[in-house]
mmCIF file of C-alpha atoms in Angstrom:
data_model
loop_
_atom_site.group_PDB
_atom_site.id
_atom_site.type_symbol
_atom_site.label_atom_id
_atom_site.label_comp_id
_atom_site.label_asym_id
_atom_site.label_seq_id
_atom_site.Cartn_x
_atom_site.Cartn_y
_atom_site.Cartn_z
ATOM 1 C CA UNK J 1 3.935 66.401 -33.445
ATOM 2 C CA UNK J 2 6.013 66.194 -30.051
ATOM 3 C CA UNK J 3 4.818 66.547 -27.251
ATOM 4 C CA UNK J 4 5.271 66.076 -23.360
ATOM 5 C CA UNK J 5 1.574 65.424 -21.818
ATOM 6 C CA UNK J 6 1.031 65.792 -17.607
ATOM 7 C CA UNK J 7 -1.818 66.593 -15.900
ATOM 8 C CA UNK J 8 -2.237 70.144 -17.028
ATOM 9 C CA UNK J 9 -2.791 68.980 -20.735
ATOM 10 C CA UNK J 10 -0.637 68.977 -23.568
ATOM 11 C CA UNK J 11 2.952 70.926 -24.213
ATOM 12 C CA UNK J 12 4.893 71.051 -27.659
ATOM 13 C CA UNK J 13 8.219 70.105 -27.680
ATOM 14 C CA UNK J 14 8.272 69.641 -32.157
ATOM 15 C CA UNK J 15 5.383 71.415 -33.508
ATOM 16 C CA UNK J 16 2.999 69.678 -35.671
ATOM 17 C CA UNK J 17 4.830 69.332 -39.307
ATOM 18 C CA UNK J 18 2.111 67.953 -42.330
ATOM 19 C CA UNK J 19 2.741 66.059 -45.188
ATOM 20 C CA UNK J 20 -0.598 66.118 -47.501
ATOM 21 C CA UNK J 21 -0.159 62.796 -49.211
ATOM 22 C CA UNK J 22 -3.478 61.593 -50.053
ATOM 23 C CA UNK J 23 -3.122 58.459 -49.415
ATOM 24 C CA UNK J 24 -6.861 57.792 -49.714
ATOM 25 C CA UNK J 25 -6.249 57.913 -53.989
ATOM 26 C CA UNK J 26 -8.723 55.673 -55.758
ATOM 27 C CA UNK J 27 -9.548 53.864 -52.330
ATOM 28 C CA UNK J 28 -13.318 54.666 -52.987
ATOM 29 C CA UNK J 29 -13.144 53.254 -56.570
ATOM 30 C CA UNK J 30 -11.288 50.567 -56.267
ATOM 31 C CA UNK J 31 -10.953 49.337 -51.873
ATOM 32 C CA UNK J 32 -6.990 49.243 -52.167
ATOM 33 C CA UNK J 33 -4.478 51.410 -51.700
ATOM 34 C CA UNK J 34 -2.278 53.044 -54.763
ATOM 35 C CA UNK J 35 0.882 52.092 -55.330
ATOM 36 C CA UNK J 36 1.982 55.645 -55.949
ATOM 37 C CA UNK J 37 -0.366 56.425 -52.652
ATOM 38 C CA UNK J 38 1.681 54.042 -50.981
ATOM 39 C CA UNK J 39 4.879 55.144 -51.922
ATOM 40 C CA UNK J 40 4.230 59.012 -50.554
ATOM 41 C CA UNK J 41 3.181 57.598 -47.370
ATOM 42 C CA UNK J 42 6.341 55.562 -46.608
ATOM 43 C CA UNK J 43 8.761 58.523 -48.038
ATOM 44 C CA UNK J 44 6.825 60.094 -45.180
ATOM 45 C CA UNK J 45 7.336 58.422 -42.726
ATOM 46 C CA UNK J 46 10.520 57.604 -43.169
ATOM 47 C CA UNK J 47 11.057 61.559 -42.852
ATOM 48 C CA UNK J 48 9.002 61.499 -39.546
ATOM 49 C CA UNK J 49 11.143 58.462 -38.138
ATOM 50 C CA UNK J 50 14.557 60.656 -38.499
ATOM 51 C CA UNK J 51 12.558 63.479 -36.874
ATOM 52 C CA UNK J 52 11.539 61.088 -34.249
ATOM 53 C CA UNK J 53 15.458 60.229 -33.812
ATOM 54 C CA UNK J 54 16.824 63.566 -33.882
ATOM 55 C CA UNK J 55 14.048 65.127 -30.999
ATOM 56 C CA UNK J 56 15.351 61.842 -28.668
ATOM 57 C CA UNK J 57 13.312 61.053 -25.984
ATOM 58 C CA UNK J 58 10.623 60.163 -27.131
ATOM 59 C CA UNK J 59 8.538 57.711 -24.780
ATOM 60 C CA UNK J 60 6.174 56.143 -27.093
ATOM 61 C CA UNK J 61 5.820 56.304 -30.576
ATOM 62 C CA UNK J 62 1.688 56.453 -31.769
ATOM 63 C CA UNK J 63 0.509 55.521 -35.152
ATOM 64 C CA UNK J 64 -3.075 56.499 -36.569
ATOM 65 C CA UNK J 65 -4.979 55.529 -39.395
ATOM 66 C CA UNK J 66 -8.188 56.101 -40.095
ATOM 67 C CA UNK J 67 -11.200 56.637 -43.228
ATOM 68 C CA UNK J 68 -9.263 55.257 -45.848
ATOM 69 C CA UNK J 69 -6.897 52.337 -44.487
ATOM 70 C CA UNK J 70 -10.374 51.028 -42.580
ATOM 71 C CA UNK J 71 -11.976 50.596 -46.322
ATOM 72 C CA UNK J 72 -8.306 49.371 -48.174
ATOM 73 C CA UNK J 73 -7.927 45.579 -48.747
ATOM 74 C CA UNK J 74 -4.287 45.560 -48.989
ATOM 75 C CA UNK J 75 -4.020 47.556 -45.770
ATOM 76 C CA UNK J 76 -1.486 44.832 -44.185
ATOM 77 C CA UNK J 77 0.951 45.711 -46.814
ATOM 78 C CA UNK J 78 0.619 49.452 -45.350
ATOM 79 C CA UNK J 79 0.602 48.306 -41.560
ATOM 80 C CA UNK J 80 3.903 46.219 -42.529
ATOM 81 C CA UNK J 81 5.307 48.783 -44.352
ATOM 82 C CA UNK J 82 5.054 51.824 -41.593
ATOM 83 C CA UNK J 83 6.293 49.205 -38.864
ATOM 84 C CA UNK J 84 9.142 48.872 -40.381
ATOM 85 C CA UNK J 85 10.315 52.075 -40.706
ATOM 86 C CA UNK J 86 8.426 53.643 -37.791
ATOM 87 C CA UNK J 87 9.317 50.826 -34.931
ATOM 88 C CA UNK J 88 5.313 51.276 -34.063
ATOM 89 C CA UNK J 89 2.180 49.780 -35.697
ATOM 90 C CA UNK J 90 -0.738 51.194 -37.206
ATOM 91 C CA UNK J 91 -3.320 51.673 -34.731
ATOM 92 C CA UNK J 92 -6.280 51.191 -37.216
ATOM 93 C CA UNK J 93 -9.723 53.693 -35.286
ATOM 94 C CA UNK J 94 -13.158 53.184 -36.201
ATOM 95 C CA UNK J 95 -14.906 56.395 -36.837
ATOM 96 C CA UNK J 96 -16.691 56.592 -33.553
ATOM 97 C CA UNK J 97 -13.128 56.676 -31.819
ATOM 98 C CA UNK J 98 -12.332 58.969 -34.515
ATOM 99 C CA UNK J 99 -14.516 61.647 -33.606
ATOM 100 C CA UNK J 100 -14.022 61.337 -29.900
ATOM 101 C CA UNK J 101 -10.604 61.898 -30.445
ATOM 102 C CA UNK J 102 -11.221 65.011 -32.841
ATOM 103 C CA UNK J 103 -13.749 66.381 -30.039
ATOM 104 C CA UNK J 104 -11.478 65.791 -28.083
ATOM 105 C CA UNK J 105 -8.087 67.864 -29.962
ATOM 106 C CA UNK J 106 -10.583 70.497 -30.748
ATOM 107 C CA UNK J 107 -11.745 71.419 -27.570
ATOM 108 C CA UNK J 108 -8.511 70.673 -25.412
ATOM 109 C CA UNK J 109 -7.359 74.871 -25.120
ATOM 110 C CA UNK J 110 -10.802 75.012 -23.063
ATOM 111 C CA UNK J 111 -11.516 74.399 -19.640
ATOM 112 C CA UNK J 112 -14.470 72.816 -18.188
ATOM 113 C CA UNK J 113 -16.460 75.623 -17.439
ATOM 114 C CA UNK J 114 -15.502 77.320 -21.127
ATOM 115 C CA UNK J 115 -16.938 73.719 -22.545
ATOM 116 C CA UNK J 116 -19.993 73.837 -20.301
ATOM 117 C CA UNK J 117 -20.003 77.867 -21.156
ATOM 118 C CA UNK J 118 -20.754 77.059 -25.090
ATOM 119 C CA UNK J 119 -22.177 73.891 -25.148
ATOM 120 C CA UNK J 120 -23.585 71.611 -26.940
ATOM 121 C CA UNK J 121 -20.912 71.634 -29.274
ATOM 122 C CA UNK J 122 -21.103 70.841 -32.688
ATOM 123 C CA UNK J 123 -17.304 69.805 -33.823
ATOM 124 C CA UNK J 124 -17.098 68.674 -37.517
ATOM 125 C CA UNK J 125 -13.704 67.157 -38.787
ATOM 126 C CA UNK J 126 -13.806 66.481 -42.499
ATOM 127 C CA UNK J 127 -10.922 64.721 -44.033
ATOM 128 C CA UNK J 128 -10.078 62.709 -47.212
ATOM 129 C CA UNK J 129 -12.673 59.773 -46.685
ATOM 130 C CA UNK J 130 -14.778 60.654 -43.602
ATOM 131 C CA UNK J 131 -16.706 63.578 -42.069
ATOM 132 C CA UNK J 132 -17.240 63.575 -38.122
ATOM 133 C CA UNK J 133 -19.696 65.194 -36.660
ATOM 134 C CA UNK J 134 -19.762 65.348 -32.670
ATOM 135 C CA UNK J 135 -22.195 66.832 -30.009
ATOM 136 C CA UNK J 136 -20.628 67.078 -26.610
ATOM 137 C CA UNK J 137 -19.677 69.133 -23.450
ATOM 138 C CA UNK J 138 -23.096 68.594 -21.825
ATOM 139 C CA UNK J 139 -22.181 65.732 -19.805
ATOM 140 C CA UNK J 140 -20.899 65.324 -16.308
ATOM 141 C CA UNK J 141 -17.160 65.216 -17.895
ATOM 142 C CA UNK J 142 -17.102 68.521 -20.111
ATOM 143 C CA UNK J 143 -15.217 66.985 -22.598
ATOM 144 C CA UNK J 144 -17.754 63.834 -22.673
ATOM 145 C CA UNK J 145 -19.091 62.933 -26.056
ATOM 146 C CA UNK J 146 -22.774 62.918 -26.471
ATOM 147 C CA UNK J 147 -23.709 62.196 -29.820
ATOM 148 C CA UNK J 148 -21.178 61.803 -32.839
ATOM 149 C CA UNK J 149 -20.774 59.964 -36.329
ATOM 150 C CA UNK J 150 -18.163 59.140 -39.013
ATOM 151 C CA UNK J 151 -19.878 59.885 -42.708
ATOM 152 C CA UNK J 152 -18.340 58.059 -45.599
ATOM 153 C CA UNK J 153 -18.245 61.651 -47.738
ATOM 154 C CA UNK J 154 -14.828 63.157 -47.127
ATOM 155 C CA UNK J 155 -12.696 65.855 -49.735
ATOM 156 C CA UNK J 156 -10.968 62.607 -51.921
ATOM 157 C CA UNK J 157 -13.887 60.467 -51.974
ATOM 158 C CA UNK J 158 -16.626 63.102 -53.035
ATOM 159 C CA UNK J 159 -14.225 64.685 -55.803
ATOM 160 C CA UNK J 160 -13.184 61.616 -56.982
ATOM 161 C CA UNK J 161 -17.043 59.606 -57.156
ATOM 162 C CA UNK J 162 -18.765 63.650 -58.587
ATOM 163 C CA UNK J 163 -16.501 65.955 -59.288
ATOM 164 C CA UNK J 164 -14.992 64.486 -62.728
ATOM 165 C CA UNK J 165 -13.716 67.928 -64.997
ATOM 166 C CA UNK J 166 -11.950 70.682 -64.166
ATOM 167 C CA UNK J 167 -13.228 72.550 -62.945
ATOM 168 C CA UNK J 168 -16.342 70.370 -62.017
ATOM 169 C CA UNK J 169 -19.775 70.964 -64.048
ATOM 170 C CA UNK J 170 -22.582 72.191 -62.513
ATOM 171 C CA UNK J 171 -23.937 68.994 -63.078
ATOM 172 C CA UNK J 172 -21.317 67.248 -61.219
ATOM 173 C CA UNK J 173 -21.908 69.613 -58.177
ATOM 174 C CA UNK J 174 -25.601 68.999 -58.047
ATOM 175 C CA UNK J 175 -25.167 65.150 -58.433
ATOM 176 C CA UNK J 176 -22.484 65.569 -55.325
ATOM 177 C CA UNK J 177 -24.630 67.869 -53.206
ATOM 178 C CA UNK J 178 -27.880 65.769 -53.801
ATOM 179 C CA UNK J 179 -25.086 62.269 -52.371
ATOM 180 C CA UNK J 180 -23.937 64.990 -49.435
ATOM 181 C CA UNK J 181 -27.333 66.233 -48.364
ATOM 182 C CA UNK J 182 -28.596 62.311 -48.549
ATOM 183 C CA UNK J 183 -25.583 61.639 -45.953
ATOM 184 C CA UNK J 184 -26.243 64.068 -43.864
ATOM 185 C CA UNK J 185 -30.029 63.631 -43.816
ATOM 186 C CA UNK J 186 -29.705 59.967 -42.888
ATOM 187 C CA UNK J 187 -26.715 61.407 -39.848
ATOM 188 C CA UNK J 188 -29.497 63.569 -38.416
ATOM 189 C CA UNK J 189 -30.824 60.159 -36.859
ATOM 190 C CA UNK J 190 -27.858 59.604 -34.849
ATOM 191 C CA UNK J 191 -26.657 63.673 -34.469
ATOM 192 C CA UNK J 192 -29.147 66.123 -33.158
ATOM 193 C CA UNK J 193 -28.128 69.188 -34.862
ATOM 194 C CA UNK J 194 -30.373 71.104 -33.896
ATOM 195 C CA UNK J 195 -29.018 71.151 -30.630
ATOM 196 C CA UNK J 196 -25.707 72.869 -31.687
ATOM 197 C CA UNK J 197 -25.043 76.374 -29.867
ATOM 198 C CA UNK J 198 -21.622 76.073 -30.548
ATOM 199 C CA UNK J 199 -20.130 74.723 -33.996
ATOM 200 C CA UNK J 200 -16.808 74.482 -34.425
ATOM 201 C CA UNK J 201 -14.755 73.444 -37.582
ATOM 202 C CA UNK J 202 -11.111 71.091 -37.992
ATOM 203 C CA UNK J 203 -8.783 69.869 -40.543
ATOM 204 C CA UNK J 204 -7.132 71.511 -43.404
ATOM 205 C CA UNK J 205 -10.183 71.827 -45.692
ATOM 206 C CA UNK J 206 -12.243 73.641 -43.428
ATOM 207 C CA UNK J 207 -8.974 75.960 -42.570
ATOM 208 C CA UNK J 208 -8.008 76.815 -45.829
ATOM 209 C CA UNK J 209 -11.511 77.383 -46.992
ATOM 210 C CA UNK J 210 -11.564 79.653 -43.797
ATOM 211 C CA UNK J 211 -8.663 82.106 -44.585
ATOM 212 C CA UNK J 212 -10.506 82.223 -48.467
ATOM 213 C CA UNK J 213 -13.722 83.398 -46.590
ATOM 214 C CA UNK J 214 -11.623 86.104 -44.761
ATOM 215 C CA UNK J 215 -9.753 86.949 -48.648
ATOM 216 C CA UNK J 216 -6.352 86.033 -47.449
ATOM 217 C CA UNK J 217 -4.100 84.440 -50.316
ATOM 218 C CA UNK J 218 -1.819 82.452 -48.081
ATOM 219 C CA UNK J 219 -2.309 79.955 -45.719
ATOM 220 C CA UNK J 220 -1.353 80.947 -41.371
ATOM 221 C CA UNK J 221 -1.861 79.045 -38.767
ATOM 222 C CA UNK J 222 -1.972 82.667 -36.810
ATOM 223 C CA UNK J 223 -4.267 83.642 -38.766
ATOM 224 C CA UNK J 224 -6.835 80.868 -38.978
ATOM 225 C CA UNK J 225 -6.775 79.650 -35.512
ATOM 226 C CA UNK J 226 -10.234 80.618 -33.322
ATOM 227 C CA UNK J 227 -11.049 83.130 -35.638
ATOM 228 C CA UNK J 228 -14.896 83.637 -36.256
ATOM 229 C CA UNK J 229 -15.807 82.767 -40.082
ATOM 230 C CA UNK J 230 -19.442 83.724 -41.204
ATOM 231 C CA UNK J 231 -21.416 80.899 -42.827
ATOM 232 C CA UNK J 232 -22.375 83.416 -45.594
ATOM 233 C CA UNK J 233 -18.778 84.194 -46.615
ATOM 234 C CA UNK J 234 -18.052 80.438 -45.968
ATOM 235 C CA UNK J 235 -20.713 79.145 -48.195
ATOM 236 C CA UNK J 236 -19.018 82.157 -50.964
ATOM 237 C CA UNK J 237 -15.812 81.058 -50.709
ATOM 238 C CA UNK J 238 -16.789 77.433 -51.210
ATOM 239 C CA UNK J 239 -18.934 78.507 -54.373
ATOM 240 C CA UNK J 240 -15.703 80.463 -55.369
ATOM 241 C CA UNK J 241 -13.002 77.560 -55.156
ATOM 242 C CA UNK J 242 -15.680 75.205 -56.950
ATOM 243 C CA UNK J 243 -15.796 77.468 -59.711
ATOM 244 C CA UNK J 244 -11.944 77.739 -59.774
ATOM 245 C CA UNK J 245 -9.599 75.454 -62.204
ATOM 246 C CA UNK J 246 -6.548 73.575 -60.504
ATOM 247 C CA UNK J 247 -4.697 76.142 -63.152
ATOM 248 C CA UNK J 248 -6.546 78.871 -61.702
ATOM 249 C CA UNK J 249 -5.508 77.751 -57.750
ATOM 250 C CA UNK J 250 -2.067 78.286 -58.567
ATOM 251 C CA UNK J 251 -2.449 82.275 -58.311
ATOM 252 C CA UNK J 252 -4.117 81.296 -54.871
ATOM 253 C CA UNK J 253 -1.407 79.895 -52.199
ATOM 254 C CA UNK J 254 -3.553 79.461 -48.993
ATOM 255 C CA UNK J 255 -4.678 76.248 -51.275
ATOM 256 C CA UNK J 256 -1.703 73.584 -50.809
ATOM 257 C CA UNK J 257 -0.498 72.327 -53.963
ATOM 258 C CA UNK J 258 -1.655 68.794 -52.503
ATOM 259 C CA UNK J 259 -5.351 69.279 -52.006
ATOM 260 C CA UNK J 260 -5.930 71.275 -55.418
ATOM 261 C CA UNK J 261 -7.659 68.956 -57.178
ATOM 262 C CA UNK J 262 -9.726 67.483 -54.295
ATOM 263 C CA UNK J 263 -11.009 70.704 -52.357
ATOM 264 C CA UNK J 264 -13.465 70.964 -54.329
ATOM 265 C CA UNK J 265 -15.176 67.913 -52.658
ATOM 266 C CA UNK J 266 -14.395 69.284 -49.041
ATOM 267 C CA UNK J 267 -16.359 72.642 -49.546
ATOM 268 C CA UNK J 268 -18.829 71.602 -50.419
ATOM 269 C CA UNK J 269 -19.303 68.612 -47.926
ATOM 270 C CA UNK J 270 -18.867 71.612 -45.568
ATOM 271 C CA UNK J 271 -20.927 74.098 -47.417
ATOM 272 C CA UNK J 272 -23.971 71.889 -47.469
ATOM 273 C CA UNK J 273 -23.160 71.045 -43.369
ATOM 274 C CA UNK J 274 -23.272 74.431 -42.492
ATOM 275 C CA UNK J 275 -27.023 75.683 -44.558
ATOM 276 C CA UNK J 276 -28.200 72.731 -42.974
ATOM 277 C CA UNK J 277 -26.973 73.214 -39.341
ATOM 278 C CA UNK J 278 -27.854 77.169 -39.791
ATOM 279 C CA UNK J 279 -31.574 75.942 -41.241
ATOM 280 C CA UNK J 280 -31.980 73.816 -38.210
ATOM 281 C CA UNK J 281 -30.745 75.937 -35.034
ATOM 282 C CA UNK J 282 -32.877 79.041 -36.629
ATOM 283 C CA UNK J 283 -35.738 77.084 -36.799
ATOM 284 C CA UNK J 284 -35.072 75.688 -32.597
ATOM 285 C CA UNK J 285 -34.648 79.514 -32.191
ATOM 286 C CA UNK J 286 -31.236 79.802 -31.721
ATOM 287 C CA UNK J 287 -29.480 80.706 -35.091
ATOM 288 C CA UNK J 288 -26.072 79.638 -35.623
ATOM 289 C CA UNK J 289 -24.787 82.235 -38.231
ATOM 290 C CA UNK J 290 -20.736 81.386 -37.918
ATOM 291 C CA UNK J 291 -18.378 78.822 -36.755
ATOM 292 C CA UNK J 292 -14.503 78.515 -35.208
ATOM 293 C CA UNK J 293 -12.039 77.675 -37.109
ATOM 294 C CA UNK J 294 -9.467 75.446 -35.331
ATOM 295 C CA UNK J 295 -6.210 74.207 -35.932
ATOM 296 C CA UNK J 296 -6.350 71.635 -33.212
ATOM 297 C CA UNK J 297 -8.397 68.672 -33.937
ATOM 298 C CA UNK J 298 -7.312 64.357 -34.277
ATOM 299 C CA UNK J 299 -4.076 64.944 -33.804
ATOM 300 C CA UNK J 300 -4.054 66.672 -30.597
ATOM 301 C CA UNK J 301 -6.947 64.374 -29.438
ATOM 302 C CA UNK J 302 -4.323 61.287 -30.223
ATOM 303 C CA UNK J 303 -1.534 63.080 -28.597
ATOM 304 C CA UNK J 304 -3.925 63.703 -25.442
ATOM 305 C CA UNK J 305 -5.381 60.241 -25.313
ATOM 306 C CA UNK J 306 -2.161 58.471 -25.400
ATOM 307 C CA UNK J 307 -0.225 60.479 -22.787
ATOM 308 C CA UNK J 308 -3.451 60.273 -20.474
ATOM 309 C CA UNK J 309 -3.228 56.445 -20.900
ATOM 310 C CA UNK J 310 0.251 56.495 -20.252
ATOM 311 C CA UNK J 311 -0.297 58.302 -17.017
ATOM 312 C CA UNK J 312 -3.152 56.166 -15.462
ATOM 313 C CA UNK J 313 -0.535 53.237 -15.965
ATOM 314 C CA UNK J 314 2.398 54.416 -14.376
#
């Protein structure tokens, strides 16, 4: 993504073009990078560099990496590599940024008093390695983080530790729900849940398991942005794509070719989120029954960050 960013917040000048090129392959078995991995993530951004060069103008070039290249031992080879070609360096986030940033992107078409309006807010951004969870809007900046974590049980990692055949056992699920539910147990320590009036959902996962829940076949941004999903037809859909053969996705075109054989991992990490935040907020009293699916999340939040920095320096 492009984009110009003043005072008023953030305006697209090339909107945000995706590449799915799981770079975090095998990074959970074996702490390094894939060769293969490797090689779809420079043919990438080598594509994003001409991009870069044909838009012109283009102030400051940002670079973030985060679950997987934080856990890969060869990640200077990457760094190197996407320097190279890019002109910029890998900024390499922990996962507390991480979620700051996604809080951040998610909530950034809201104003103040539309943050204050539905907070706390629950925003959950699960990706290849990680899961965030953040709890904000309640503090004296609206868009102030209150709680938030970075869970090592993201789409790649989960299908690739649990989810073995194909399509996965039943076994297999229930060995990856019982590592989930332990996760997000242990996350409950650090993230009040039960606090959440407001839950909103990011990344491409969450999205496409999103337009399922509403029975579309192909994936639209249109479509998928702000709408309401229900956490029963969420947790159905999820059920439905685990039961569902990377043969069998083919007929189904919301699910990009690139996250077939990994989804499975991502609904459920989300599936078992949601029962548990719906358990807790009906038991505070205040049942949270859906969520918002959003198509603004990290990226946004880097885009944001970075102009606002660039701003308070000038």
């Amino acid at each position: 993504m492009i984009a110009d960013v003043d005072e008023a917040g953030l305006h697209v000048r090339v909107p945000r073009i995706m590449d799915v090129i799981r770079l975090g392959q095998d990074v959970d078995r074996n702490h390094a990078f894939a060769p293969v991995a490797l090689e779809r993530a420079y043919a990438s951004v080598a594509r994003f560099a001409e991009i870069i060069r044909l838009a012109g103008g283009v102030d400051r070039i940002h670079f973030v990496a985060t679950s997987a290249t934080r856990d890969a031992s060869n990640r200077e080879e990457f760094e190197d590599e996407v320097e190279r070609l890019l002109g910029a360096r890998p900024e390499v986030i922990p996962g507390t940024q991480e979620a700051r940033l996604s809080f951040l992107g998610a909530t950034s078409h809201l104003s103040a008093q539309q943050l204050r309006d539905k907070a706390p807010l629950l925003v959950v951004d699960l990706g290849g390695g990680s899961t965030e969870m953040v709890l904000g809007g309640t503090g004296e900046q609206a868009s102030e983080v209150a709680q938030s974590i970075s869970m090592n049980i993201g789409s790649v990692r989960m299908s690739e530790r649990h989810l073995l055949s194909d399509p996965a056992t039943a076994e297999q699920i229930a060995q990856a729900q019982d590592d989930i539910d332990g996760v997000l147990h242990d996350a409950l320590r650090t993230v009040n849940l039960e606090k959440t009036r407001t839950l909103i959902g990011v990344s491409g996962t969450i999205t496409t398991l999103s337009l399922a829940a509403q029975g579309e076949k192909v994936y639209s941004r249109e479509l998928v942005d702000g709408v309401q999903v229900s956490i029963e037809n969420a947790k159905k859909a999820a059920d439905m794509i685990l039961s569902l053969s990377t043969k069998d996705m083919e007929s189904w075109p919301v699910i990009h070719p690139g996250r077939r054989d990994v989804i499975g991992g991502g609904v459920l990490v989300y599936s078992r989120l949601l029962t548990l935040v719906n358990a807790l907020t009906r038991k505070a009293g205040h049942e949270i029954t859906s969520y918002t699916a959003s198509e603004r999340g990290l990226l946004e939040g880097i885009i944001l960050d970075a102009g606002r920095s660039m701003l308070a320096s000038r």
